[in-house]
Every structure is written in structure tokens, then in C-alpha cells.
CSV table of C-alpha atoms in Angstrom, one decimal:
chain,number,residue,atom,x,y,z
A,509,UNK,CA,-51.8,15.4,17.3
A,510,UNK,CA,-48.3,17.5,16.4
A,511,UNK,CA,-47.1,16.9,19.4
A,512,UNK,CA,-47.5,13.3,18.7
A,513,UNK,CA,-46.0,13.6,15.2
A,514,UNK,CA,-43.1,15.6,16.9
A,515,UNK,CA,-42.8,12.8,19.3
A,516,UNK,CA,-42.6,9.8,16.9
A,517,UNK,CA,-40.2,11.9,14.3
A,518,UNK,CA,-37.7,12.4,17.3
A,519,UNK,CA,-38.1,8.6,18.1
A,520,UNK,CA,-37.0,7.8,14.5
A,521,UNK,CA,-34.4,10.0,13.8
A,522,UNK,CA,-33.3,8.4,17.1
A,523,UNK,CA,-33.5,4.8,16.3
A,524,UNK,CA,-31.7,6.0,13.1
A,525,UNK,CA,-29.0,7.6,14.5
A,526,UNK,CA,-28.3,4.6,16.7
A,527,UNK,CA,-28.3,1.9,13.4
A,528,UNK,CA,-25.7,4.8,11.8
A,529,UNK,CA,-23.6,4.4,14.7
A,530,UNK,CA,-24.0,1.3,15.2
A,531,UNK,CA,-23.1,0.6,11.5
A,532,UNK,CA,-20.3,2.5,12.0
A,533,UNK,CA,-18.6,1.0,14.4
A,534,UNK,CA,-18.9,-2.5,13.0
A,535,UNK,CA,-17.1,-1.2,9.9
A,536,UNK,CA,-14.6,0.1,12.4
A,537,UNK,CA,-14.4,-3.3,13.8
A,538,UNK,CA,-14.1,-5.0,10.6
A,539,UNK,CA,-11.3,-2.6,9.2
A,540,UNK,CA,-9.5,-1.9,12.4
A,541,UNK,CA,-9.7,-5.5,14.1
A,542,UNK,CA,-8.8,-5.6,18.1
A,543,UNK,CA,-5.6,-7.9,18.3
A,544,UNK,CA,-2.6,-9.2,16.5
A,545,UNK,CA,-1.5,-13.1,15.4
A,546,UNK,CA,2.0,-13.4,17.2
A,547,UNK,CA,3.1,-15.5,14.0
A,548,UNK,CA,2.9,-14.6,10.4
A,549,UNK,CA,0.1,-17.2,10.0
A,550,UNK,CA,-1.8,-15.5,12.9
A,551,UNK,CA,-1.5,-12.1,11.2
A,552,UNK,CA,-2.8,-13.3,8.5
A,553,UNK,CA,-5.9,-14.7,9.6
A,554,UNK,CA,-6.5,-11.7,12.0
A,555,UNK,CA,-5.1,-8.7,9.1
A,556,UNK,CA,-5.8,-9.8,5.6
A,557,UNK,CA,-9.5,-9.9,6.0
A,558,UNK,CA,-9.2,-6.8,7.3
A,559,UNK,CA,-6.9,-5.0,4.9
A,560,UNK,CA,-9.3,-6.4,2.0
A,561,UNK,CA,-12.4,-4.4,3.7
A,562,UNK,CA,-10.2,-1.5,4.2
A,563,UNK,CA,-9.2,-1.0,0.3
A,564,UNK,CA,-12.6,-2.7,-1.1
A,565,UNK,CA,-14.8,-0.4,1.5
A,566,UNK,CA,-13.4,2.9,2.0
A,567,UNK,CA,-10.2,3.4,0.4
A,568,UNK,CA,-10.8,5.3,-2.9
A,569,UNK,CA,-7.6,5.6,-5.8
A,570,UNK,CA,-7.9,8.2,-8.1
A,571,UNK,CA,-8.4,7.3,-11.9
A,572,UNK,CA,-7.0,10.3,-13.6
A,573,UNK,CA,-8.4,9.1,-17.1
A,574,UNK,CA,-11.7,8.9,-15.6
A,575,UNK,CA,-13.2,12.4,-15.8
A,576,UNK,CA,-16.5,11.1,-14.8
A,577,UNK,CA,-16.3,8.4,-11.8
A,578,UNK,CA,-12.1,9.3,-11.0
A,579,UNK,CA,-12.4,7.9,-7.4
A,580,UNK,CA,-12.4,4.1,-7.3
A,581,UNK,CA,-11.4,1.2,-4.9
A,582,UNK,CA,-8.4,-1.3,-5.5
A,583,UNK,CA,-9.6,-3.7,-8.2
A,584,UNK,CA,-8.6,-6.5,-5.5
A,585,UNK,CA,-10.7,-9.3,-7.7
A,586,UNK,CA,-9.6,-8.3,-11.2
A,587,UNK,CA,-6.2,-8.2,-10.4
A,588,UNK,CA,-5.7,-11.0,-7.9
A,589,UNK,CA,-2.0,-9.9,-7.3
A,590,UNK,CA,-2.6,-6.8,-5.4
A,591,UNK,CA,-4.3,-9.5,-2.7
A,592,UNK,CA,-1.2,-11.6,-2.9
A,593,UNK,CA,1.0,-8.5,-2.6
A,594,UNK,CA,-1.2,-7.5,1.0
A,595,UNK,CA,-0.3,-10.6,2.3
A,596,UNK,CA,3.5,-10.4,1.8
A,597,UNK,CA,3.1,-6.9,3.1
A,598,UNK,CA,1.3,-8.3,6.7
A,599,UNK,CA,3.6,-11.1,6.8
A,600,UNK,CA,7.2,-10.5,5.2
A,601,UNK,CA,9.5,-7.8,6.8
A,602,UNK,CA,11.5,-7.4,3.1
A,603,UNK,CA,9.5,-7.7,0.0
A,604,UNK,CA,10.8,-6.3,-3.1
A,605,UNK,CA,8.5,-6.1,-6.2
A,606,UNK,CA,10.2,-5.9,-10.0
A,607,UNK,CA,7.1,-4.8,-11.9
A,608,UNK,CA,5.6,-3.1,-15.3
A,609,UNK,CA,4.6,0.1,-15.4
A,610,UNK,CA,0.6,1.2,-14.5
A,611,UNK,CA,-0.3,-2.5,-12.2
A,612,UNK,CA,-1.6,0.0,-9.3
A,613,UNK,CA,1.4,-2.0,-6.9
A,614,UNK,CA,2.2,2.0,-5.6
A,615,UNK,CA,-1.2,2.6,-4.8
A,616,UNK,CA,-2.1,-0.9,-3.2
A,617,UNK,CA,1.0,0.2,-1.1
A,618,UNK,CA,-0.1,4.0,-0.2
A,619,UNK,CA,-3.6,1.3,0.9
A,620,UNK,CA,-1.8,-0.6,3.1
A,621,UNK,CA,0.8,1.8,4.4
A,622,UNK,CA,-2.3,4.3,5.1
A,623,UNK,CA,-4.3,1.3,6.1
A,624,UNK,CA,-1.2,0.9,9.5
A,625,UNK,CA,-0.7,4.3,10.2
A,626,UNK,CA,-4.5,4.3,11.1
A,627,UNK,CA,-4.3,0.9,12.5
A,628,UNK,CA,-1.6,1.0,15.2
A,629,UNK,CA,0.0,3.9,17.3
A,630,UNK,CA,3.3,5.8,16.7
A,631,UNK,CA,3.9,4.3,13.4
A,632,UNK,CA,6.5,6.1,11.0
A,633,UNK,CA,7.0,5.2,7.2
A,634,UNK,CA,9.9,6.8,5.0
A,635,UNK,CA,8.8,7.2,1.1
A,636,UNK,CA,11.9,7.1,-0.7
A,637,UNK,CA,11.4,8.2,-3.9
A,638,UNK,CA,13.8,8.2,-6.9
A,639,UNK,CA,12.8,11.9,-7.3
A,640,UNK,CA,11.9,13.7,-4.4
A,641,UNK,CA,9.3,16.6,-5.5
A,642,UNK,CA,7.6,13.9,-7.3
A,643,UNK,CA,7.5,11.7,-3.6
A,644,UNK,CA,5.9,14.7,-2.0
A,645,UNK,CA,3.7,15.4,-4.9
A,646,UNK,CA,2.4,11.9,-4.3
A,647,UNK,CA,1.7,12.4,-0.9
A,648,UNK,CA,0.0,15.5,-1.6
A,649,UNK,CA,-2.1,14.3,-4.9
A,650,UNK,CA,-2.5,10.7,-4.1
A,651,UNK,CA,-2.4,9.7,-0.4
A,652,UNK,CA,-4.3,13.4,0.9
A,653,UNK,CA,-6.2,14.2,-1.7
A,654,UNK,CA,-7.0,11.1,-3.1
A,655,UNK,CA,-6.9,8.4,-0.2
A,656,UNK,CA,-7.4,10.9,2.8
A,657,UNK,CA,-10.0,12.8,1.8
A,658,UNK,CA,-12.4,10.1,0.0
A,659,UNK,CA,-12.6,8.1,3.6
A,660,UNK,CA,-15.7,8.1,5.3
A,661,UNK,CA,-15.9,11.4,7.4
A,662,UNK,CA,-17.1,9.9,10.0
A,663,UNK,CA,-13.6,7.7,10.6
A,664,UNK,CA,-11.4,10.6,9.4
A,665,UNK,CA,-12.8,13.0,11.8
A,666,UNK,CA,-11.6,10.8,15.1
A,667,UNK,CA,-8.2,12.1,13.6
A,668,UNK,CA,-6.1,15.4,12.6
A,669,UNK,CA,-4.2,15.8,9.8
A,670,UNK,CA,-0.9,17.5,10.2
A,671,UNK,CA,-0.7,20.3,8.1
A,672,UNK,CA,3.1,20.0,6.3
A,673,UNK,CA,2.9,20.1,2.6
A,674,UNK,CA,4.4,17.0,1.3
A,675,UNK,CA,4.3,14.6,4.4
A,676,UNK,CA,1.7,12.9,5.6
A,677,UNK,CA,0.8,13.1,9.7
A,678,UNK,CA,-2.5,12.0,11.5
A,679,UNK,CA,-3.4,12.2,15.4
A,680,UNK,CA,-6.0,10.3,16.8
A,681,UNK,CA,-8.6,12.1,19.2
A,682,UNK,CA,-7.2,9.7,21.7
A,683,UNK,CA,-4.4,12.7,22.1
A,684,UNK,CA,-0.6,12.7,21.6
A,685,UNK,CA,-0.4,9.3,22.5
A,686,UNK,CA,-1.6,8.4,19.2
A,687,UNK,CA,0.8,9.8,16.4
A,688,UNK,CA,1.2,8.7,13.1
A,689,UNK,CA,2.9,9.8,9.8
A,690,UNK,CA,4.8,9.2,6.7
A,691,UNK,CA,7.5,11.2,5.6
A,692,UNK,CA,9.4,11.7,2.4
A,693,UNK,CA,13.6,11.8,2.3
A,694,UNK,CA,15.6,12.4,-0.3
A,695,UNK,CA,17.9,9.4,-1.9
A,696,UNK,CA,21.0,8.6,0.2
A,697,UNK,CA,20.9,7.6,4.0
A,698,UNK,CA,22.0,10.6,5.8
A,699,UNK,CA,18.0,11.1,7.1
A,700,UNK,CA,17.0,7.4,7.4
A,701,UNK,CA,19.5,6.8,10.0
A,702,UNK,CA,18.3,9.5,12.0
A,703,UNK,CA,15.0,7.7,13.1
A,704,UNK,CA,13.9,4.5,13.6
A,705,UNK,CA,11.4,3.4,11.1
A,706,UNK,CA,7.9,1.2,11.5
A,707,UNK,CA,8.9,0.7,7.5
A,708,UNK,CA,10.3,2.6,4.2
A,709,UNK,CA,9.0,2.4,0.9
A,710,UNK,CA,11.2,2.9,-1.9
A,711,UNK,CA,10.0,3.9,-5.2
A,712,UNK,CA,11.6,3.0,-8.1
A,713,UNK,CA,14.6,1.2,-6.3
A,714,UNK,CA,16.3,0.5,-9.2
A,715,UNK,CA,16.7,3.9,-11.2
A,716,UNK,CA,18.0,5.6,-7.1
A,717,UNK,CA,21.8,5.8,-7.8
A,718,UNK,CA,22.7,5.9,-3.9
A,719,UNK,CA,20.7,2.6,-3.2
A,720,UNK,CA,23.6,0.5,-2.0
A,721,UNK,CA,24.2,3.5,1.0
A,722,UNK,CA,20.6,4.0,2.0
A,723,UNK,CA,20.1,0.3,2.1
A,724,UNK,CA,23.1,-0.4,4.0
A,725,UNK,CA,22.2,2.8,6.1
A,726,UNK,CA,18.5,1.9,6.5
A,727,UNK,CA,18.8,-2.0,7.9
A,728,UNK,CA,19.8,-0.8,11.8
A,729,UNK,CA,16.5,1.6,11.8
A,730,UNK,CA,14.0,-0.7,11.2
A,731,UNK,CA,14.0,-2.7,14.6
A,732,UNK,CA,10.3,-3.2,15.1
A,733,UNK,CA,7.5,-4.4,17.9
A,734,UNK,CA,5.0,-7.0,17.8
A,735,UNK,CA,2.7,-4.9,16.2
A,736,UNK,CA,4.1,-3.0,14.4
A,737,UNK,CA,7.4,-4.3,13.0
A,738,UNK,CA,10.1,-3.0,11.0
A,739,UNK,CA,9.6,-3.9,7.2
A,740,UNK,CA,11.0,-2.5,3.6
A,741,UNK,CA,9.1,-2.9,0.4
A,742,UNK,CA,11.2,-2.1,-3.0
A,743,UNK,CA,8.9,-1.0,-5.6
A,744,UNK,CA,10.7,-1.0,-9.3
A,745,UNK,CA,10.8,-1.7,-12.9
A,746,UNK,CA,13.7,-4.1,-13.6
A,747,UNK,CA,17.0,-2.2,-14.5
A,748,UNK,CA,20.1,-4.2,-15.2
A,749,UNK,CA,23.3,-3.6,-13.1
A,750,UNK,CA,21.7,-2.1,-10.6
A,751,UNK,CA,21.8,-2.7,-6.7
A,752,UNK,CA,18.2,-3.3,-6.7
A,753,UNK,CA,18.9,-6.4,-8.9
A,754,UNK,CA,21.4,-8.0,-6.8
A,755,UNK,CA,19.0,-7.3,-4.0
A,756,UNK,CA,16.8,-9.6,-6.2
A,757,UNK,CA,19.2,-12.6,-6.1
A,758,UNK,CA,20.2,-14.9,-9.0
A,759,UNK,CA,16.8,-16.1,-9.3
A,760,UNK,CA,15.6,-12.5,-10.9
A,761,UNK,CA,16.0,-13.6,-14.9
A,762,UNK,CA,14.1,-16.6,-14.4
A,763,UNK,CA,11.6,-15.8,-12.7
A,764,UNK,CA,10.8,-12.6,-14.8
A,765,UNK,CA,10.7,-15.1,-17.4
A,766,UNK,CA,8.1,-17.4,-15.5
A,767,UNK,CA,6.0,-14.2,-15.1
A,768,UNK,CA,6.4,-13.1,-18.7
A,769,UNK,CA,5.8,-16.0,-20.8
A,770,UNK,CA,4.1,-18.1,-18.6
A,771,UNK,CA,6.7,-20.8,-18.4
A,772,UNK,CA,7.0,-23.6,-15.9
A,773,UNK,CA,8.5,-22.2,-12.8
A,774,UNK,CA,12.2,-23.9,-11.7
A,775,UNK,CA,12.6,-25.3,-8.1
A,776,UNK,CA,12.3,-22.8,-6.3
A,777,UNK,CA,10.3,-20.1,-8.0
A,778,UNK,CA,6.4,-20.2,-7.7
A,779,UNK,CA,3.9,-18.4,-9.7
A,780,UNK,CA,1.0,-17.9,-7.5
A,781,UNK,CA,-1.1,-16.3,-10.5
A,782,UNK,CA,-1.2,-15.4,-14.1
A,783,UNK,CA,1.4,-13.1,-14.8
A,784,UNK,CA,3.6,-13.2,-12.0
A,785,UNK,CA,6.4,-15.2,-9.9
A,786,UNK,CA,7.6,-15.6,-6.5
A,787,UNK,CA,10.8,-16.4,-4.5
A,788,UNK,CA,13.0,-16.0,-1.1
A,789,UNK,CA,16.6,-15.1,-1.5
A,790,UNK,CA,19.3,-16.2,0.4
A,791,UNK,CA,19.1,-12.7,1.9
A,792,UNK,CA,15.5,-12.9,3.3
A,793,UNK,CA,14.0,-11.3,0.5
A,794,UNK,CA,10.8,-12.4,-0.5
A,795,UNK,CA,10.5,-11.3,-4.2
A,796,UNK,CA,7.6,-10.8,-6.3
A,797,UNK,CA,7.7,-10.5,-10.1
A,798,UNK,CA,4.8,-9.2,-11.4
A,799,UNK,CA,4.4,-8.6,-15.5
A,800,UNK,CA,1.6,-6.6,-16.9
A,801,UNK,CA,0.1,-9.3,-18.0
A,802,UNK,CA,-1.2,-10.1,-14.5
A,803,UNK,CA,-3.3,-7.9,-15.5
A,804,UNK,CA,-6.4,-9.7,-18.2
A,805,UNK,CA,-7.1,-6.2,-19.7
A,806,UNK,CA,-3.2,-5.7,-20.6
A,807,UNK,CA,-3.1,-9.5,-22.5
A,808,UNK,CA,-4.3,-8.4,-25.6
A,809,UNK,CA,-1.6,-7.7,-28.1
A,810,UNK,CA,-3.1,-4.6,-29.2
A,811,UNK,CA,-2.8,-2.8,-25.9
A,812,UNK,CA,0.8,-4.0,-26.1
A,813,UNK,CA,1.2,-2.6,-29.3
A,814,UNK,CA,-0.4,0.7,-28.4
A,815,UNK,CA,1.9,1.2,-25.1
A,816,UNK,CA,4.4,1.0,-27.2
A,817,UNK,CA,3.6,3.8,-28.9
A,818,UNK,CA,3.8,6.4,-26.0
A,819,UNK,CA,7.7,6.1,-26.0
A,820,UNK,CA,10.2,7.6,-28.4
């Protein structure tokens, strides 16, 4: 009789172990999808589902007010833009994004830039941040710490994380042929043009004062592949007379007010949700305006009133 007992446990905690890995790799599947779209349009179909599944699934963003429940996924259905900003990250190579403060647009970012260094091979992202303790703070606090270490052990365990303070580097068990990272630089383009680049993220474009010379320094080292191409994203509150605004085009004023005040968009402007507006420059840039009202928790005019208070 035990040793049938004995038997029939060992069956279970067989079968179980099979559904686990079998559960397993279908989230894989559905995160890490086998192919690429050789057109924007393809990407999207193939990537945006998958991207969604990734930051609604396993990605976890840390909620520093929250002393109770800090670790939470993207907020993808109440605030529709971040879903809007994934797919001008899979299908634009420039996207620049004028924003309010607090609309989680750098952590939907650290998502998706985390979401294609575990995605595809040999990809390298630059962080450019307008201070550059506080970029490798981020990587440390938020994209580690926060991001890393709240995936499912089972996926972060096919990998190795590198152990430099203030960069981010993962290996895949499939060996060296599998090397990933992001790494911080300091303003200017000295370091940028030193390596070609899957993409750079710069962080608070508008308040770097050596924009113009990393920009102009930065375009020849983002030659991508297929799957993996070269892109920029500008993240930034609006600043006037800065080079981030006349990377923004003409159009900028407008559309912030399109975004702001809900006003009917001129040709040439959209406004794919509350709160925000879209547009292409002459340049290539594919700007999106996004105002805290975007946000439905941010439209009252006491929250307004008591932002406002926090500054002098």
C-alpha cells in the first residue's frame, strides 16, 4: 500500500512538473515570439501583442509611494498612451516624447528596452541621462532591482547578469553568442561614437546642454539589422530654446496645445487619445505630446492644484 502511495505521488508531481514547464514555455512563446514582420506593419502584428504580455505579465515597476504592494505592472489599460508609445517604439526608428512629469513614459521605456535586450541577440542600448549618477542609479534601483529581479525566476535564470554597478549586461545560457546590455554615458558624444548602437535613450533631452554634439555625434552609430534596428527615443519635459525643441519641428506649440486643452488637432497633427498629440517632422521624427492629463486620475483640478504645491 506505501509503495503504491509512493508510486502515484511520484506520478503527480510528475504530471505537474510537466503542466509547469509546459506553462512555461507557452509564456515564453507568447513574450518572446519566434520571427520578425519585414515591414513596420508586420512588426506590429508579430511584436505588439507580445510587448503587451511582456509588461502586463511579468514586468513589475516599482511604486515607491506604495509601502505595501510597491511592485506593479504598466497600467497599459488606464493609461492607453503607454500602448500607443510601444508601438512607435516597434515601429519608428526616432521618436521623441515632450511629456509631464510622473506619466511612467521612462519606465514603459526601461519595459520595452529590457523587453529587446531579452528578445534578440547582441543588442546594445546607450541611457543618456541629463545627470549621469542619477542614469546609473536608475539602472541600479529601477531596471535591476525593480524590473530584473521581479521576473519570473524561471526566465531570468536562462540568463546572467553582469555584475558592473550602474550598467545593465545579461548573457543567455546559449553562451557568448548571446550578449546583451545597456550602458550609461555621460552627456556629449565622445563615447557614443565609439560603438555602434541597437538604440540610445536620452533622458531629459531637453535640460542636456551638449544635445546638438551627441545628436549629430550619435546618427552614424545607429546603423541597424532587420531585427534589431537602430532607433533613438527622446524622453523630455518641454524646455524653450532648446535643441530638443527644434528637434521637435514647428509643429511642437500646437500640438502641445492639442494635448493640453483638448483642441481640434490642425492638418497634420493627430491626437490618438485624451491628453496627447501626434506628428512626423520633416526630419523623420515621429513626435508624441503627451500632457498629464492623459492620465484620468491627473484631470481633476485638485490634483493640479496640489502638484503645484511641491514647487517653490
Amino acid at each position: 500500500m506505501a509503495l503504491e502511495d509512493s508510486t502515484r505521488g511520484q506520478a503527480e508531481s510528475a504530471q505537474e512538473l510537466d503542466a509547469s514547464l509546459a506553462a512555461q514555455d507557452l509564456a515564453y512563446r507568447r513574450w518572446f515570439p519566434p520571427g520578425v514582420g519585414e515591414t513596420p506593419a508586420g512588426r506590429l502584428r508579430i511584436e505588439a501583442p507580445a510587448l503587451e504580455a511582456f509588461a502586463r505579465e511579468a514586468a513589475r515597476t516599482v511604486d515607491p509611494h506604495d509601502q505595501v504592494n510597491p511592485f506593479k505592472p504598466l497600467p497599459l489599460d488606464e493609461l492607453p498612451y503607454l500602448r500607443i508609445f510601444f508601438r512607435l517604439a516597434l515601429a519608428e526608428r526616432k521618436v521623441a516624447v515632450p511629456k509631464s512629469r510622473q506619466i511612467m513614459a521612462t519606465w514603459a521605456t526601461y519595459v520595452f528596452i529590457l523587453w529587446r535586450l531579452m528578445r534578440w541577440p547582441n543588442q546594445l542600448w546607450a541611457l543618456v541621462p541629463q545627470k549621469l549618477d542619477d542614469g546609473q542609479q536608475h539602472v541600479e534601483d529601477r531596471i535591476k532591482q525593480g524590473l530584473w529581479e521581479n521576473l519570473p525566476r524561471w526566465l531570468t535564470n536562462q540568463y546572467s547578469l553582469g555584475a558592473i554597478k550602474g550598467h545593465f549586461h545579461i548573457t543567455h545560457w546559449r553562451g557568448n553568442a548571446w550578449n546583451s546590455a545597456m550602458l550609461v554615458y555621460p552627456q556629449g558624444a565622445d563615447q557614443l561614437r565609439s560603438k555602434t548602437h541597437s538604440g540610445i535613450l536620452w533622458d531629459e533631452a531637453a535640460h542636456q546642454p551638449l544635445m546638438q554634439e551627441a545628436w549629430k555625434g550619435a546618427m552614424p552609430t545607429i546603423g541597424g539589422r532587420k531585427t534589431h534596428r537602430g532607433q533613438i527615443i527622446l524622453l523630455s519635459s518641454a524646455a524653450k530654446g532648446t535643441y530638443f525643441e527644434s528637434l521637435c519641428g514647428p509643429k511642437l506649440k500646437s500640438a502641445v496645445s492639442v494635448a493640453r486643452r483638448q483642441r481640434d488637432a490642425p492638418p497634420g497633427i493627430e491626437q490618438p487619445c485624451y491628453g496627447t498629440a501626434l506628428y512626423r517632422t520633416e526630419a523623420g521624427i515621429v513626435v508624441f505630446v503627451v500632457h498629464y492629463s492623459a492620465a484620468r486620475a491627473k484631470r481633476d483640478p485638485e490634483w493640479a492644484l496640489e502638484e503645484r504645491k511641491a514647487y517653490p
